[in-house]
Tab-separated table of C-alpha atoms and ligand atoms in Angstrom:
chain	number	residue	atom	x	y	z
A	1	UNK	CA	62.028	100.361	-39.413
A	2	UNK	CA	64.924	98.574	-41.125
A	3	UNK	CA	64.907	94.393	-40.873
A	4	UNK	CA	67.852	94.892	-38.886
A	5	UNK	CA	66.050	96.297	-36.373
A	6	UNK	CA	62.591	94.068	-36.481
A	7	UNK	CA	62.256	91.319	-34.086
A	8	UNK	CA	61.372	87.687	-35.172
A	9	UNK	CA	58.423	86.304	-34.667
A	10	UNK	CA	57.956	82.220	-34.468
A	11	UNK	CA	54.558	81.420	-34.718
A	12	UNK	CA	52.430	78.290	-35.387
A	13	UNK	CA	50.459	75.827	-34.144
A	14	UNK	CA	51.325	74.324	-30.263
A	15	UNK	CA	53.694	71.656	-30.524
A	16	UNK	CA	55.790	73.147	-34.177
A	17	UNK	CA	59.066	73.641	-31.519
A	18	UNK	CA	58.489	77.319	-31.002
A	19	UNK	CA	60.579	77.800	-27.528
A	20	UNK	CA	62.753	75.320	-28.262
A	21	UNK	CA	64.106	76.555	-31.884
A	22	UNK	CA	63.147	80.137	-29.829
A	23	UNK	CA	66.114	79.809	-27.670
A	24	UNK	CA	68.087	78.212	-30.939
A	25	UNK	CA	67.823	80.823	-33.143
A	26	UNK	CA	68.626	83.118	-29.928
A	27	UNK	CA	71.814	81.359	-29.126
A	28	UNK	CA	72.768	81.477	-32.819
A	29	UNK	CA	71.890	85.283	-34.121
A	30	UNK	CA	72.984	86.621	-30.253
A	31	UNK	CA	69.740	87.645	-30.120
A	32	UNK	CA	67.570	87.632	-26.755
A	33	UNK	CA	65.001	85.384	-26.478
A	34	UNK	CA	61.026	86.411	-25.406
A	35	UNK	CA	58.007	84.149	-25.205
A	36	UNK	CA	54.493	85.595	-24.934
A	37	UNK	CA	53.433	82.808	-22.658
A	38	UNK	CA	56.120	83.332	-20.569
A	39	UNK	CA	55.580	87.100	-20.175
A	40	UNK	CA	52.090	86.596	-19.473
A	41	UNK	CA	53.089	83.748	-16.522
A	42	UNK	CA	54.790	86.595	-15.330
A	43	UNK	CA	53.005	89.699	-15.675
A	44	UNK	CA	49.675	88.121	-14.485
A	45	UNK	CA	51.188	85.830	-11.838
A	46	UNK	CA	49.272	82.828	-13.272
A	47	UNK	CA	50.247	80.113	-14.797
A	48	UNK	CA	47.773	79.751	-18.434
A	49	UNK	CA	46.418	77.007	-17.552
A	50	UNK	CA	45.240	78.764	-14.360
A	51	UNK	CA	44.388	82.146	-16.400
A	52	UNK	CA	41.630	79.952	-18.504
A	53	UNK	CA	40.235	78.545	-15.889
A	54	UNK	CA	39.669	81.100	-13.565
A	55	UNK	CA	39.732	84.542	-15.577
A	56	UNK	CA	38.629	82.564	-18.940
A	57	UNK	CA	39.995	82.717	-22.397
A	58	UNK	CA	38.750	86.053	-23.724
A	59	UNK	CA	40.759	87.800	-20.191
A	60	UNK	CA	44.127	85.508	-21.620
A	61	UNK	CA	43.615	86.944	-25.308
A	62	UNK	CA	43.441	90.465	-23.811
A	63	UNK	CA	46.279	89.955	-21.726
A	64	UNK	CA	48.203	88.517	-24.891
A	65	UNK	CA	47.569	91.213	-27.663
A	66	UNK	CA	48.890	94.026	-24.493
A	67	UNK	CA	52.012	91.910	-24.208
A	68	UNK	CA	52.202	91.742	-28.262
A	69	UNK	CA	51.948	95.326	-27.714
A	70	UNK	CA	54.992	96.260	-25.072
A	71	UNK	CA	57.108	93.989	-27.017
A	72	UNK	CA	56.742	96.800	-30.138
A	73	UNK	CA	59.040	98.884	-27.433
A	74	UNK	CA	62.147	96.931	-26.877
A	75	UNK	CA	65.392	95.767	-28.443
A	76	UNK	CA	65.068	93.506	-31.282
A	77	UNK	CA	64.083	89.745	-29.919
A	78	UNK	CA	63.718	86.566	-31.077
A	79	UNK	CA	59.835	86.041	-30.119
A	80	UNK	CA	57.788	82.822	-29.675
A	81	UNK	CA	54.209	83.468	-29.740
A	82	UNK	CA	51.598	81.312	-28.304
A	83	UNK	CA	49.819	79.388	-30.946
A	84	UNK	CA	47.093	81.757	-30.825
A	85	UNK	CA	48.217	84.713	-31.383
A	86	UNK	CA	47.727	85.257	-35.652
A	87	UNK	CA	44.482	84.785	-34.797
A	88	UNK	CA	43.226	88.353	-34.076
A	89	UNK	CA	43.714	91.050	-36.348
A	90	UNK	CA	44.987	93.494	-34.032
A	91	UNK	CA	47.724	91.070	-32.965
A	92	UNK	CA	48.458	89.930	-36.624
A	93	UNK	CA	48.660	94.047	-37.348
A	94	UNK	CA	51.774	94.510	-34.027
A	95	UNK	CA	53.740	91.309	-35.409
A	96	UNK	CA	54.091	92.193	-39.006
A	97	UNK	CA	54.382	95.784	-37.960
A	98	UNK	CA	57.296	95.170	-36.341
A	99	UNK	CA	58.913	91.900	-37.224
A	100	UNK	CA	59.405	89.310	-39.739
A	101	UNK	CA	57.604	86.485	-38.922
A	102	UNK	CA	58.450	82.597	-39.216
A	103	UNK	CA	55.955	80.222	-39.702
A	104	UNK	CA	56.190	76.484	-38.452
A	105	UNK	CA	54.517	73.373	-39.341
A	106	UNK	CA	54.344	69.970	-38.585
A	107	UNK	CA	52.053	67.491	-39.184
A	108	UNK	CA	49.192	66.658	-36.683
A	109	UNK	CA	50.770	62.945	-35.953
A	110	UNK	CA	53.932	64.904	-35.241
A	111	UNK	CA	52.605	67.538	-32.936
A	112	UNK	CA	50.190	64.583	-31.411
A	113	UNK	CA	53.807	62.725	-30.271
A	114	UNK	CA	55.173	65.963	-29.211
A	115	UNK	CA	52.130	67.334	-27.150
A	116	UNK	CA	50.362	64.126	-26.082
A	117	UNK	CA	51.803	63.988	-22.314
A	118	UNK	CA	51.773	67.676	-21.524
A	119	UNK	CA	49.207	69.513	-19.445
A	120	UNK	CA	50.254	72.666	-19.688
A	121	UNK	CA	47.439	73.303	-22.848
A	122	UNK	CA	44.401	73.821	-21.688
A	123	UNK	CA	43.443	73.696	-25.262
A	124	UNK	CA	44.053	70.334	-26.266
A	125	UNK	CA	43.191	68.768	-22.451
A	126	UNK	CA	40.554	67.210	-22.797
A	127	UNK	CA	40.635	66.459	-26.599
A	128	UNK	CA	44.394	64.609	-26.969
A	129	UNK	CA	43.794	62.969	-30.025
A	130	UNK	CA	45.066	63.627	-33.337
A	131	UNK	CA	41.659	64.077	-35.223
A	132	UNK	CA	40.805	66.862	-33.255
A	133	UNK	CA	44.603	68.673	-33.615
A	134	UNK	CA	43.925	68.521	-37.679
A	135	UNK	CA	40.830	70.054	-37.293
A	136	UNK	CA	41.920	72.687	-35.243
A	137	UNK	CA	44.994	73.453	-37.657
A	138	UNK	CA	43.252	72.980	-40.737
A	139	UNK	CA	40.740	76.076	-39.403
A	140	UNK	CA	43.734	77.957	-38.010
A	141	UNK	CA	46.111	77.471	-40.915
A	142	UNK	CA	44.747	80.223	-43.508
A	143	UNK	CA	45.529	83.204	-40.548
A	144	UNK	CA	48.828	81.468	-39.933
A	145	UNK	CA	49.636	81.007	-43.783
A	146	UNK	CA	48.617	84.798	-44.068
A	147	UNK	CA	50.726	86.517	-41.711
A	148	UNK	CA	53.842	84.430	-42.198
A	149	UNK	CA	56.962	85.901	-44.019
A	150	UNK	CA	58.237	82.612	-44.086
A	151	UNK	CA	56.880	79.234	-43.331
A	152	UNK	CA	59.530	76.327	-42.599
A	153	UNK	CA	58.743	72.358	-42.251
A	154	UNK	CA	59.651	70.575	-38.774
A	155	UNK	CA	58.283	67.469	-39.532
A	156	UNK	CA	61.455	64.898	-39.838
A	157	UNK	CA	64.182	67.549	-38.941
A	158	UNK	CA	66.183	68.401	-35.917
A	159	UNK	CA	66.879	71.733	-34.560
A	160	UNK	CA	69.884	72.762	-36.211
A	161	UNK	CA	68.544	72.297	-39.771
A	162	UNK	CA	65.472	73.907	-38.772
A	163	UNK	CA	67.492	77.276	-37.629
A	164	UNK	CA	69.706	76.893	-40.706
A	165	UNK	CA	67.219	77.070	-42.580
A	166	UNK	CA	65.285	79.796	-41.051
A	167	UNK	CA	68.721	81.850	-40.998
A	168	UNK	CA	69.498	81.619	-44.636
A	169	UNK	CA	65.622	82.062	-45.417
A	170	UNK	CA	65.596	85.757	-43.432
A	171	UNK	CA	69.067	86.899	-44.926
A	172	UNK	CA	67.127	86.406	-48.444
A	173	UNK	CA	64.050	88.165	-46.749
A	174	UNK	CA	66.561	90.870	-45.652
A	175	UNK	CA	68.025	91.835	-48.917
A	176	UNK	CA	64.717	91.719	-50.905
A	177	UNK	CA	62.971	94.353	-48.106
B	1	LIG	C1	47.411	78.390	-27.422
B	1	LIG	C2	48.742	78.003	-27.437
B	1	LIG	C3	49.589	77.995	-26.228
B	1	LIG	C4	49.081	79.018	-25.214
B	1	LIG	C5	47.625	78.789	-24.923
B	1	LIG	C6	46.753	78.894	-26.188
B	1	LIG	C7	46.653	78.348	-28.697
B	1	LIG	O1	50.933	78.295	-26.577
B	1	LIG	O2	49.277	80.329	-25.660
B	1	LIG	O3	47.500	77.526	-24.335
B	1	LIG	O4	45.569	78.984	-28.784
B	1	LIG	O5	47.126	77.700	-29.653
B	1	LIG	P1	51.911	77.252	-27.368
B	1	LIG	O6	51.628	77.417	-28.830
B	1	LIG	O7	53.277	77.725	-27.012
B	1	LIG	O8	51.597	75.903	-26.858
């Protein structure tokens, strides 16, 4: 499969402006835009906050890795994968199979400000602090460093210079592949 034809995949830890620069990057490359939480809301009628609590974690994972999965089958998409996602091998294998993926980061004050009055993350509910969001990246970050293509620095930067950036960084991508 030619990069031309491989999706992109935004992944990182909740809070690094996946959707947002999702939808961005979308507008700018004329690309459509797909979100695995999103898909799952939709496929399984829940909402994920619902889906943990009453069908559990391990059921949402499932349900996650068989979305990663139809995704493989359509037109090329920008994709914005929930924060978990580079965490299972299987899923890591379907992303870099058949995308390029971008890597986010921010620091854990910065996600703390961006995260700390949603409920939506059934994750972080009942541990919104900031110790406990550096702890979780720090253990997360060597599966996120490992199946990025690229890894590009939110902290201090708006939007547009974050999808500049990530623009110019997959054109180099592109031409070395
Ligand atoms: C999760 C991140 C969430 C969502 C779920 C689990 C994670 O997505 O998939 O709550 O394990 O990091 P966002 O990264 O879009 O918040």
């Amino acid at each position: 499969m030619g990069t031309f034809n491989k999706h992109i995949f935004l992944i990182g830890f909740m809070g690094t402006g996946k959707s947002a620069i999702a939808q961005q990057l979308g507008n700018l490359l004329g690309l459509s835009v797909a979100d695995t939480d999103s898909l799952i809301e939709e496929t399984s009628g829940m909402s994920i906050p619902e889906l943990f609590q009453e069908r559990g974690e391990d059921y949402f994972r499932k349900l996650e890795t068989e979305t990663l999965g139809k995704l493989a089958f359509l037109d090329r998409k920008i994709v914005s994968c929930g924060g978990g996602v580079p965490l299972k091998r299987e899923n890591k294998e379907i992303i870099k199979k058949t995308g390029n993926v971008v890597l986010l980061t921010a620091s854990a004050e910065t996600i703390y400000m961006r995260v700390k009055e949603d409920t939506q993350r059934p994750l972080l509910k009942d541990n919104m602090n900031i110790n406990y969001i550096e702890e979780l990246m720090k253990k997360r970050q060597p599966e996120y460093d490992k199946t990025a293509d690229i890894i590009i620095k939110t902290d201090g930067r708006n939007i547009f210079e974050i999808c500049e950036e990530i623009v110019s960084r997959l054109k180099k991508l592109e031409d070395t592949e």
